[in-house]
CSV table of C-alpha atoms in Angstrom, one decimal:
chain,number,residue,atom,x,y,z
A,1,MET,CA,17.0,0.0,-34.5
A,2,SER,CA,13.5,1.0,-33.8
A,3,ILE,CA,11.5,1.7,-30.7
A,4,TRP,CA,9.6,-1.6,-31.1
A,5,GLU,CA,12.7,-3.5,-30.0
A,6,TYR,CA,11.9,-2.5,-26.5
A,7,ALA,CA,8.7,-4.5,-26.8
A,8,ASN,CA,11.0,-7.4,-26.1
A,9,PRO,CA,10.9,-7.7,-22.3
A,10,LYS,CA,14.4,-8.9,-22.0
A,11,LYS,CA,15.8,-6.0,-24.0
A,12,PHE,CA,13.5,-3.6,-22.0
A,13,LEU,CA,14.8,-4.9,-18.7
A,14,ARG,CA,18.4,-4.7,-19.8
A,15,THR,CA,18.1,-1.2,-21.0
A,16,THR,CA,16.1,0.1,-18.1
A,17,GLU,CA,18.6,-1.4,-15.7
A,18,ARG,CA,21.3,0.7,-17.3
A,19,VAL,CA,19.4,4.0,-17.6
A,20,LEU,CA,17.5,3.8,-14.3
A,21,PRO,CA,20.3,4.7,-11.8
A,22,PRO,CA,21.3,8.0,-13.5
A,23,LEU,CA,17.6,8.8,-14.0
A,24,TRP,CA,16.9,8.3,-10.3
A,25,LEU,CA,19.8,10.6,-9.5
A,26,ALA,CA,18.8,13.2,-12.0
A,27,SER,CA,15.2,13.3,-10.8
A,28,ALA,CA,16.2,13.4,-7.1
A,29,VAL,CA,18.6,16.3,-7.8
A,30,LEU,CA,16.1,18.2,-9.8
A,31,ILE,CA,13.2,17.8,-7.4
A,32,ALA,CA,15.4,18.5,-4.3
A,33,GLY,CA,17.1,21.4,-6.0
A,34,GLY,CA,13.9,22.9,-7.3
A,35,LEU,CA,12.1,22.6,-4.0
A,36,ILE,CA,15.0,24.0,-2.0
A,37,TRP,CA,15.4,26.9,-4.5
A,38,GLY,CA,11.7,27.5,-4.5
A,39,PHE,CA,11.1,27.2,-0.7
A,40,PHE,CA,14.1,29.1,0.6
A,41,PHE,CA,15.5,31.3,-2.1
A,42,THR,CA,12.5,33.0,-3.6
A,43,PRO,CA,10.7,36.1,-2.1
A,44,ASP,CA,7.2,35.9,-0.6
A,45,ASP,CA,4.5,37.0,-2.9
A,46,TYR,CA,3.3,40.5,-2.0
A,47,ARG,CA,-0.3,39.3,-1.6
A,48,GLN,CA,-0.2,35.6,-1.1
A,49,GLY,CA,2.8,35.6,1.3
A,50,ALA,CA,4.6,32.3,1.8
A,51,THR,CA,1.6,30.2,0.7
A,52,VAL,CA,2.6,30.8,-2.9
A,53,LYS,CA,5.4,28.3,-2.5
A,54,ILE,CA,3.0,25.3,-2.6
A,55,ILE,CA,3.0,26.0,-6.3
A,56,TYR,CA,6.2,23.9,-6.5
A,57,LEU,CA,4.4,20.8,-5.6
A,58,HIS,CA,0.9,21.6,-6.9
A,59,VAL,CA,1.7,22.5,-10.5
A,60,PRO,CA,4.1,19.6,-11.3
A,61,SER,CA,1.9,17.0,-9.7
A,62,ALA,CA,-1.2,18.3,-11.6
A,63,LEU,CA,0.9,18.3,-14.8
A,64,MET,CA,1.8,14.6,-14.2
A,65,ALA,CA,-1.7,13.7,-13.1
A,66,ILE,CA,-3.0,14.5,-16.6
A,67,ASN,CA,0.0,13.3,-18.6
A,68,ALA,CA,0.0,10.0,-16.7
A,69,TRP,CA,-3.4,9.3,-18.1
A,70,PHE,CA,-2.3,10.5,-21.5
A,71,MET,CA,0.6,8.1,-21.4
A,72,MET,CA,-1.7,5.3,-20.4
A,73,LEU,CA,-3.9,6.2,-23.3
A,74,VAL,CA,-0.9,5.9,-25.7
A,75,ALA,CA,0.3,2.7,-24.1
A,76,SER,CA,-3.3,1.2,-24.4
A,77,LEU,CA,-3.5,2.1,-28.0
A,78,ILE,CA,-0.1,0.4,-28.7
A,79,TRP,CA,-1.4,-2.7,-26.9
A,80,VAL,CA,-4.7,-2.7,-28.8
A,81,ILE,CA,-3.0,-2.2,-32.2
A,82,ARG,CA,0.3,-4.0,-31.9
A,83,ARG,CA,-0.2,-6.3,-28.8
A,84,HIS,CA,3.2,-5.6,-27.1
A,85,HIS,CA,2.9,-6.9,-23.6
A,86,VAL,CA,5.4,-4.4,-22.2
A,87,SER,CA,3.1,-1.6,-23.3
A,88,ALA,CA,0.1,-3.0,-21.5
A,89,LEU,CA,2.2,-3.5,-18.4
A,90,ALA,CA,3.5,0.0,-18.6
A,91,ALA,CA,-0.1,1.4,-18.7
A,92,ARG,CA,-0.8,-0.8,-15.6
A,93,ALA,CA,2.3,0.5,-13.9
A,94,ALA,CA,1.5,4.1,-14.6
A,95,ALA,CA,-2.0,4.1,-13.2
A,96,PRO,CA,-1.2,4.1,-9.4
A,97,VAL,CA,1.4,6.8,-10.0
A,98,GLY,CA,-1.1,9.0,-11.8
A,99,LEU,CA,-3.6,8.3,-9.0
A,100,VAL,CA,-1.2,9.6,-6.3
A,101,MET,CA,-0.2,12.6,-8.5
A,102,THR,CA,-3.9,13.5,-8.7
A,103,LEU,CA,-4.3,13.1,-5.0
A,104,ILE,CA,-1.2,15.3,-4.3
A,105,ALA,CA,-2.6,18.0,-6.7
A,106,LEU,CA,-6.0,17.9,-4.9
A,107,LEU,CA,-4.5,18.0,-1.4
A,108,THR,CA,-2.0,20.7,-2.0
A,109,GLY,CA,-4.7,22.7,-3.7
A,110,ALA,CA,-6.9,22.3,-0.7
A,111,ILE,CA,-4.1,23.3,1.7
A,112,TRP,CA,-3.5,26.4,-0.4
A,113,GLY,CA,-7.2,27.1,-0.9
A,114,GLN,CA,-7.9,27.3,2.8
A,115,PRO,CA,-6.0,30.5,3.5
A,116,MET,CA,-6.4,32.0,0.0
A,117,TRP,CA,-10.0,31.3,-1.0
A,118,GLY,CA,-11.2,30.7,2.6
A,119,THR,CA,-12.3,27.2,1.7
A,120,TRP,CA,-10.8,23.7,1.5
A,121,TRP,CA,-12.9,22.8,-1.5
A,122,ALA,CA,-15.0,24.6,-4.1
A,123,TRP,CA,-17.0,23.0,-7.0
A,124,ASP,CA,-14.8,24.7,-9.5
A,125,PRO,CA,-14.5,23.2,-12.9
A,126,ARG,CA,-10.8,22.4,-12.6
A,127,LEU,CA,-11.1,20.9,-9.1
A,128,THR,CA,-14.2,18.9,-10.2
A,129,SER,CA,-12.6,17.5,-13.3
A,130,PHE,CA,-9.6,16.4,-11.2
A,131,LEU,CA,-11.9,14.7,-8.8
A,132,VAL,CA,-13.5,12.9,-11.8
A,133,LEU,CA,-10.1,12.0,-13.1
A,134,PHE,CA,-9.4,10.5,-9.7
A,135,LEU,CA,-12.5,8.4,-10.0
A,136,PHE,CA,-11.4,7.2,-13.5
A,137,TYR,CA,-8.0,6.1,-12.1
A,138,LEU,CA,-9.8,4.2,-9.3
A,139,GLY,CA,-12.1,2.4,-11.7
A,140,TYR,CA,-9.2,1.6,-14.0
A,141,ILE,CA,-7.0,0.1,-11.2
A,142,ALA,CA,-10.0,-1.8,-9.8
A,143,LEU,CA,-10.7,-3.4,-13.2
A,144,TRP,CA,-7.1,-4.5,-13.5
A,145,GLN,CA,-7.2,-6.1,-10.1
A,146,ALA,CA,-10.6,-7.8,-10.6
A,147,ILE,CA,-9.6,-9.9,-13.6
A,148,ASP,CA,-7.3,-12.9,-13.3
A,149,ASP,CA,-6.3,-13.6,-16.9
A,150,PRO,CA,-3.6,-11.0,-17.7
A,151,ASP,CA,-4.4,-10.7,-21.5
A,152,THR,CA,-8.2,-10.3,-20.9
A,153,ALA,CA,-7.4,-7.7,-18.2
A,154,ALA,CA,-5.1,-5.8,-20.6
A,155,ASP,CA,-7.7,-5.8,-23.3
A,156,LEU,CA,-10.5,-4.7,-21.1
A,157,THR,CA,-8.6,-2.0,-19.3
A,158,SER,CA,-7.2,-0.6,-22.5
A,159,ILE,CA,-10.6,-0.2,-24.0
A,160,LEU,CA,-11.8,1.3,-20.7
A,161,CYS,CA,-8.9,3.8,-21.0
A,162,LEU,CA,-9.9,4.7,-24.5
A,163,VAL,CA,-13.6,5.2,-23.7
A,164,GLY,CA,-12.7,6.9,-20.4
A,165,SER,CA,-10.5,9.4,-22.1
A,166,VAL,CA,-13.3,10.6,-24.3
A,167,PHE,CA,-15.6,10.8,-21.3
A,168,ALA,CA,-12.9,12.6,-19.2
A,169,VAL,CA,-12.7,15.3,-21.9
A,170,LEU,CA,-16.5,15.5,-22.1
A,171,SER,CA,-16.7,15.9,-18.3
A,172,ARG,CA,-14.1,18.6,-18.4
A,173,TYR,CA,-16.2,20.7,-20.7
A,174,ALA,CA,-19.4,19.7,-19.0
A,175,VAL,CA,-18.2,21.0,-15.6
A,176,ASN,CA,-17.1,24.2,-17.3
A,177,PHE,CA,-20.6,24.7,-18.4
A,178,TRP,CA,-22.0,23.8,-15.0
A,179,ASN,CA,-20.2,26.1,-12.7
A,180,GLN,CA,-18.0,29.2,-12.8
A,181,GLY,CA,-14.4,28.9,-11.9
A,182,LEU,CA,-12.6,30.1,-8.8
A,183,HIS,CA,-9.3,28.6,-10.0
A,184,GLN,CA,-6.9,31.0,-11.8
A,185,GLY,CA,-6.3,30.5,-15.5
A,186,ALA,CA,-3.2,29.1,-17.0
A,187,SER,CA,-0.2,31.3,-16.1
A,188,LEU,CA,2.7,29.4,-17.8
A,189,SER,CA,1.6,29.8,-21.4
A,190,LEU,CA,4.1,30.5,-24.1
A,191,ASP,CA,1.8,32.8,-26.0
A,192,LYS,CA,0.6,35.0,-23.2
A,193,GLU,CA,1.9,38.4,-22.2
A,194,GLU,CA,1.4,38.0,-18.5
A,195,ASN,CA,2.8,34.9,-16.8
A,196,VAL,CA,4.1,33.9,-13.4
A,197,ALA,CA,7.1,36.2,-12.5
A,198,ASP,CA,10.4,34.8,-13.5
A,199,VAL,CA,11.6,34.6,-9.8
A,200,PHE,CA,8.9,32.0,-9.2
A,201,ALA,CA,8.9,30.5,-12.7
A,202,TYR,CA,12.5,29.2,-12.9
A,203,PRO,CA,12.4,27.0,-9.8
A,204,LEU,CA,9.0,25.8,-11.0
A,205,TYR,CA,10.5,24.7,-14.3
A,206,VAL,CA,13.1,22.8,-12.4
A,207,CYS,CA,10.5,21.1,-10.3
A,208,MET,CA,8.4,20.2,-13.3
A,209,ALA,CA,11.4,18.7,-15.1
A,210,GLY,CA,12.1,16.8,-11.9
A,211,PHE,CA,8.5,15.5,-11.6
A,212,ILE,CA,8.5,14.4,-15.3
A,213,LEU,CA,11.7,12.5,-14.8
A,214,PHE,CA,10.5,11.0,-11.5
A,215,PHE,CA,7.3,9.8,-13.3
A,216,ILE,CA,9.4,8.2,-16.0
A,217,VAL,CA,11.6,6.5,-13.5
A,218,LEU,CA,8.7,5.2,-11.5
A,219,VAL,CA,6.9,3.9,-14.5
A,220,LEU,CA,10.0,2.1,-15.9
A,221,TYR,CA,10.8,0.7,-12.5
A,222,ARG,CA,7.2,-0.5,-11.9
A,223,THR,CA,7.0,-1.9,-15.4
A,224,GLY,CA,10.2,-3.9,-14.7
A,225,THR,CA,8.5,-5.2,-11.5
A,226,GLU,CA,5.4,-6.2,-13.5
A,227,ILE,CA,7.5,-8.0,-16.1
A,228,ARG,CA,9.3,-10.0,-13.3
A,229,ALA,CA,6.0,-10.8,-11.6
A,230,ARG,CA,4.6,-12.1,-14.9
A,231,ARG,CA,7.7,-14.2,-15.4
A,232,MET,CA,7.5,-15.6,-11.8
A,233,SER,CA,3.9,-16.7,-12.4
A,234,ALA,CA,4.9,-18.3,-15.7
A,235,LEU,CA,7.7,-20.2,-13.9
A,236,LEU,CA,5.4,-21.3,-11.2
A,237,ALA,CA,2.8,-22.5,-13.7
A,238,ARG,CA,5.4,-24.4,-15.6
A,239,GLU,CA,6.6,-26.1,-12.4
A,240,ARG,CA,3.1,-27.1,-11.5
A,241,MET,CA,2.7,-28.6,-15.0
A,242,SER,CA,5.8,-30.7,-14.7
A,243,GLU,CA,4.8,-32.3,-11.4
B,1,MET,CA,-33.2,-8.0,-34.3
B,2,ILE,CA,-36.9,-7.5,-33.7
B,3,ALA,CA,-37.2,-11.0,-32.4
B,4,LEU,CA,-34.4,-10.4,-30.0
B,5,LEU,CA,-36.0,-7.2,-28.8
B,6,ILE,CA,-39.3,-9.0,-28.2
B,7,ARG,CA,-37.6,-11.8,-26.4
B,8,ASP,CA,-35.8,-9.4,-24.1
B,9,LEU,CA,-38.9,-7.4,-23.4
B,10,GLN,CA,-40.9,-10.6,-22.6
B,11,LEU,CA,-38.2,-11.8,-20.3
B,12,ALA,CA,-38.3,-8.5,-18.5
B,13,PHE,CA,-42.0,-8.2,-18.2
B,14,ARG,CA,-42.8,-11.8,-17.2
B,15,ALA,CA,-42.4,-13.1,-13.7
B,16,GLY,CA,-38.9,-13.0,-12.2
B,17,GLY,CA,-37.8,-10.5,-14.8
B,18,GLY,CA,-37.4,-7.7,-12.3
B,19,PHE,CA,-39.3,-5.3,-14.4
B,20,GLY,CA,-40.8,-3.1,-11.6
B,21,LEU,CA,-37.6,-3.2,-9.6
B,22,GLY,CA,-35.9,-0.1,-11.0
B,23,LEU,CA,-39.1,1.8,-10.7
B,24,ALA,CA,-39.6,0.8,-7.1
B,25,PHE,CA,-36.1,1.8,-6.4
B,26,PHE,CA,-36.6,5.2,-8.0
B,27,LEU,CA,-39.7,5.6,-5.8
B,28,ILE,CA,-38.0,4.6,-2.6
B,29,VAL,CA,-34.9,6.9,-3.2
B,30,THR,CA,-37.1,9.9,-3.9
B,31,VAL,CA,-39.2,9.2,-0.8
B,32,MET,CA,-36.1,8.9,1.4
B,33,VAL,CA,-34.9,12.3,0.4
B,34,PRO,CA,-37.4,14.4,2.4
B,35,PHE,CA,-36.6,12.2,5.5
B,36,ALA,CA,-32.9,13.1,5.1
B,37,VAL,CA,-33.2,16.9,4.3
B,38,GLY,CA,-36.4,17.8,6.0
B,39,PRO,CA,-39.9,18.4,4.8
B,40,ASP,CA,-39.5,22.1,4.0
B,41,ALA,CA,-41.4,22.7,0.7
B,42,ALA,CA,-39.2,25.6,-0.6
B,43,GLY,CA,-36.0,23.7,0.1
B,44,LEU,CA,-37.3,20.5,-1.6
B,45,ALA,CA,-38.5,22.5,-4.6
B,46,VAL,CA,-34.9,23.7,-5.2
B,47,ILE,CA,-33.3,20.3,-5.1
B,48,ALA,CA,-36.2,18.4,-6.8
B,49,PRO,CA,-34.9,18.3,-10.4
B,50,GLY,CA,-31.5,17.1,-9.2
B,51,VAL,CA,-32.9,14.5,-6.9
B,52,LEU,CA,-35.2,13.1,-9.6
B,53,TRP,CA,-32.2,12.9,-12.0
B,54,LEU,CA,-30.0,11.2,-9.4
B,55,GLY,CA,-32.8,8.8,-8.5
B,56,ALA,CA,-33.3,7.9,-12.2
B,57,LEU,CA,-29.6,7.4,-12.6
B,58,LEU,CA,-29.3,5.1,-9.6
B,59,ALA,CA,-32.3,3.1,-10.7
B,60,CYS,CA,-30.7,2.6,-14.1
B,61,LEU,CA,-27.4,1.6,-12.5
B,62,LEU,CA,-29.2,-0.9,-10.3
B,63,SER,CA,-30.7,-2.8,-13.2
B,64,LEU,CA,-27.5,-2.9,-15.2
B,65,ASP,CA,-26.0,-6.1,-13.8
B,66,ARG,CA,-29.1,-8.1,-15.0
B,67,LEU,CA,-28.6,-6.7,-18.5
B,68,LEU,CA,-26.1,-9.3,-19.7
B,69,SER,CA,-25.4,-11.6,-16.7
B,70,LEU,CA,-28.5,-13.7,-17.0
B,71,ASP,CA,-27.8,-14.4,-20.7
B,72,TRP,CA,-24.2,-15.1,-19.8
B,73,GLU,CA,-25.1,-17.6,-17.2
B,74,ASP,CA,-27.4,-19.7,-19.3
B,75,GLY,CA,-25.1,-19.5,-22.3
B,76,SER,CA,-27.5,-17.7,-24.7
B,77,LEU,CA,-24.9,-14.9,-24.9
B,78,ASP,CA,-22.5,-17.3,-26.6
B,79,LEU,CA,-25.3,-18.2,-29.1
B,80,LEU,CA,-26.0,-14.6,-29.8
B,81,ALA,CA,-22.3,-13.9,-30.4
B,82,THR,CA,-22.1,-16.7,-33.0
B,83,ALA,CA,-25.4,-15.7,-34.6
B,84,PRO,CA,-25.4,-13.9,-38.0
B,85,LEU,CA,-26.4,-10.7,-36.3
B,86,PRO,CA,-23.4,-8.5,-35.5
B,87,LEU,CA,-22.6,-8.3,-31.8
B,88,GLU,CA,-22.8,-4.5,-32.0
B,89,GLY,CA,-26.4,-4.9,-33.2
B,90,VAL,CA,-27.2,-7.3,-30.4
B,91,LEU,CA,-25.9,-4.9,-27.8
B,92,THR,CA,-27.8,-2.0,-29.3
B,93,ILE,CA,-31.0,-4.0,-29.0
B,94,LYS,CA,-30.1,-5.0,-25.5
B,95,ALA,CA,-29.6,-1.3,-24.6
B,96,LEU,CA,-32.9,-0.5,-26.3
B,97,ALA,CA,-34.7,-3.2,-24.3
B,98,HIS,CA,-33.1,-1.9,-21.1
B,99,TRP,CA,-34.2,1.6,-22.0
B,100,LEU,CA,-37.8,0.5,-22.8
B,101,THR,CA,-38.1,-1.4,-19.5
B,102,THR,CA,-36.2,1.0,-17.3
B,103,GLY,CA,-35.8,4.4,-18.9
B,104,VAL,CA,-39.3,4.9,-20.2
B,105,PRO,CA,-41.1,4.0,-16.9
B,106,LEU,CA,-38.7,6.4,-15.1
B,107,VAL,CA,-39.7,9.2,-17.5
B,108,LEU,CA,-43.4,8.4,-16.8
B,109,ALA,CA,-43.0,8.2,-13.1
B,110,ALA,CA,-40.9,11.3,-12.7
B,111,PRO,CA,-43.8,13.8,-12.7
B,112,VAL,CA,-45.7,11.8,-10.0
B,113,LEU,CA,-42.6,11.8,-7.8
B,114,GLY,CA,-42.1,15.5,-8.7
B,115,VAL,CA,-45.4,16.2,-6.8
B,116,LEU,CA,-43.9,14.6,-3.7
B,117,LEU,CA,-40.9,16.9,-3.9
B,118,HIS,CA,-42.9,20.1,-4.6
B,119,LEU,CA,-41.4,20.4,-8.1
B,120,PRO,CA,-42.4,23.9,-9.5
B,121,VAL,CA,-45.1,23.7,-12.2
B,122,ALA,CA,-42.8,24.9,-14.9
B,123,GLY,CA,-40.4,22.0,-14.2
B,124,TYR,CA,-42.7,19.0,-15.1
B,125,PHE,CA,-42.3,19.4,-18.8
B,126,TRP,CA,-38.5,19.9,-18.6
B,127,ILE,CA,-37.9,17.0,-16.2
B,128,MET,CA,-39.8,14.6,-18.5
B,129,LEU,CA,-38.1,15.9,-21.6
B,130,SER,CA,-34.6,15.9,-20.2
B,131,LEU,CA,-35.1,12.3,-18.8
B,132,LEU,CA,-36.6,11.2,-22.1
B,133,ILE,CA,-33.5,12.5,-24.0
B,134,GLY,CA,-31.0,11.6,-21.4
B,135,THR,CA,-31.9,8.0,-20.3
B,136,PRO,CA,-31.0,6.4,-23.6
B,137,ALA,CA,-27.4,7.6,-23.0
B,138,LEU,CA,-27.6,6.0,-19.5
B,139,SER,CA,-28.7,2.7,-21.0
B,140,VAL,CA,-26.0,2.7,-23.7
B,141,ILE,CA,-23.2,3.6,-21.3
B,142,GLY,CA,-24.5,1.1,-18.9
B,143,THR,CA,-24.4,-1.6,-21.5
B,144,PHE,CA,-20.7,-0.9,-22.0
B,145,GLY,CA,-20.2,-1.3,-18.2
B,146,ALA,CA,-22.2,-4.5,-18.1
B,147,ALA,CA,-20.2,-5.9,-21.1
B,148,LEU,CA,-16.9,-5.0,-19.3
B,149,THR,CA,-17.9,-6.8,-16.0
B,150,VAL,CA,-20.0,-9.6,-17.4
B,151,GLY,CA,-17.5,-12.4,-16.6
B,152,LEU,CA,-16.7,-11.3,-13.1
B,153,LYS,CA,-18.1,-12.9,-10.0
B,154,ARG,CA,-18.3,-9.8,-7.9
B,155,GLY,CA,-19.0,-7.5,-10.8
B,156,GLY,CA,-21.9,-5.4,-9.2
B,157,LEU,CA,-19.8,-3.0,-7.1
B,158,LEU,CA,-17.1,-2.7,-9.7
B,159,LEU,CA,-19.8,-2.0,-12.3
B,160,SER,CA,-21.0,1.0,-10.3
B,161,LEU,CA,-17.4,2.3,-9.9
B,162,LEU,CA,-16.7,2.0,-13.6
B,163,VAL,CA,-20.0,3.4,-14.9
B,164,MET,CA,-20.5,6.3,-12.5
B,165,PRO,CA,-17.7,8.5,-13.8
B,166,LEU,CA,-18.9,7.9,-17.3
B,167,TYR,CA,-22.4,9.2,-16.3
B,168,VAL,CA,-21.0,12.5,-15.2
B,169,PRO,CA,-21.5,14.6,-18.4
B,170,THR,CA,-25.0,13.1,-18.9
B,171,LEU,CA,-26.0,13.9,-15.3
B,172,ILE,CA,-24.6,17.4,-15.5
B,173,PHE,CA,-26.5,18.4,-18.7
B,174,GLY,CA,-29.7,16.5,-17.8
B,175,ALA,CA,-30.0,17.9,-14.3
B,176,GLU,CA,-29.0,21.4,-15.5
B,177,ALA,CA,-31.8,21.4,-18.2
B,178,ALA,CA,-34.3,20.2,-15.6
B,179,ARG,CA,-33.1,22.8,-13.1
B,180,ARG,CA,-33.3,25.7,-15.5
B,181,GLY,CA,-36.8,24.5,-16.6
B,182,ALA,CA,-37.9,24.4,-13.0
B,183,LEU,CA,-36.8,28.0,-12.5
B,184,GLY,CA,-38.9,29.0,-15.4
B,185,LEU,CA,-35.9,29.6,-17.7
B,186,SER,CA,-35.3,27.9,-21.0
B,187,GLY,CA,-33.2,24.7,-20.8
B,188,ASP,CA,-32.5,24.6,-24.5
B,189,THR,CA,-28.7,24.8,-24.4
B,190,PRO,CA,-28.1,22.0,-21.9
B,191,LEU,CA,-30.8,20.0,-23.6
B,192,LEU,CA,-29.1,20.2,-26.9
B,193,MET,CA,-25.8,19.1,-25.3
B,194,LEU,CA,-27.6,16.2,-23.7
B,195,ALA,CA,-29.1,15.2,-27.0
B,196,GLY,CA,-25.6,15.4,-28.5
B,197,ILE,CA,-24.3,13.1,-25.8
B,198,SER,CA,-27.1,10.6,-26.3
B,199,LEU,CA,-26.8,10.5,-30.0
B,200,GLY,CA,-23.0,10.3,-29.8
B,201,THR,CA,-23.0,7.4,-27.3
B,202,ILE,CA,-25.7,5.5,-29.2
B,203,ALA,CA,-23.7,5.8,-32.4
B,204,LEU,CA,-20.3,4.9,-31.1
B,205,LEU,CA,-20.4,3.1,-27.8
B,206,PRO,CA,-21.9,-0.2,-29.0
B,207,PHE,CA,-18.7,-0.8,-30.9
B,208,ALA,CA,-16.7,-0.5,-27.7
B,209,SER,CA,-19.2,-2.6,-25.9
B,210,ALA,CA,-19.0,-5.3,-28.5
B,211,ALA,CA,-15.2,-5.2,-28.4
B,212,VAL,CA,-15.1,-5.8,-24.7
B,213,LEU,CA,-17.8,-8.5,-24.8
B,214,ARG,CA,-15.8,-10.4,-27.5
B,215,VAL,CA,-12.8,-10.3,-25.1
B,216,ASN,CA,-15.0,-11.6,-22.3
B,217,LEU,CA,-16.5,-14.4,-24.4
B,218,ARG,CA,-13.1,-15.5,-25.7
């Protein structure tokens, strides 16, 4: 029994069909629970008022925006090294999810920033690097769509993902150099004295867990769709051949 | 390798090679800027280094789709791929030829256009130096983009979408060095970072370019 058995599309589909319903349920319960807890059962912040509650959408989506790219990087590496088709399709399936997560993080940040910073947008390093990440997602998805042959597309996009990761990190440090930040630093670190107060932190953890599960569910589901779409086109091609 | 370089340079310089095109584009972009933001000399002086860098970047970008597509169309790219020369070397030479025909003219033209934008006197040295160090990175990164999109029919727009985000660090450090120089400060730190990016991309990116080109030639 090894993880590579799931590189078999049939095995992958059979397993995901079994684990998806409970995962859907768990992520829905966690997100709904976390949001309701966070929105209605936590006090207002003494300075930020009720606006602090957008943290329950902003932080989990930002977390997944970055980790979706990281997951695509790992999946691309697996495709380049071991050439498992499911892996390439999983990377393809994750990209639009990551794109939307980035967009949610940017939009909720803007909505929070208007009353708090007095501006919708600032060229802050974190904001800017998220915008750059958004562009990377766009380019990656566009390249997938532009190429007809699935194997060529998988090869090219995975190399783009590898090169893009290096440049995304470079850009992150470059924008740090380029402008001072308005965005607060990390406040959920394990090694720091001062973090977000526990009242706010616990529902946030629930939301983050919910978003992580939600991302996994979406990627598994979309990968299944991609596999079926690939199978359909193979069947159609075979039918055309036999005519 | 030298023969290939000479061939590429000759193709670029002779009729129909589109040699002056990038330069003309650089000129026209820079000339359009005062029309857009107004002729105020002090305002132009502030944005001059950034505009020159952005213009150079766009001029580089514009010439990228010719970098490989002509050789792709007439089949000489297949010959080059099967030649004893490693494909990484071929692409490095291609990037070098692109830099010599696009980057170097841009470096030489930048001070002339700086006059139009009222670039402060201290800035001329820095804009030339930063462009000289930064444009090789633009060419090498652009070669990667061109290799990615070489087989596509509508590759031009996609090429811009793919290459622009990769240009972000180069543009930041290059424009920052030029801006500091124009203010009379020392641009050493961003310039060193820029040199790091250039050297790093020249050393590593041809391998990625060759990998994607092999996929496209398959």
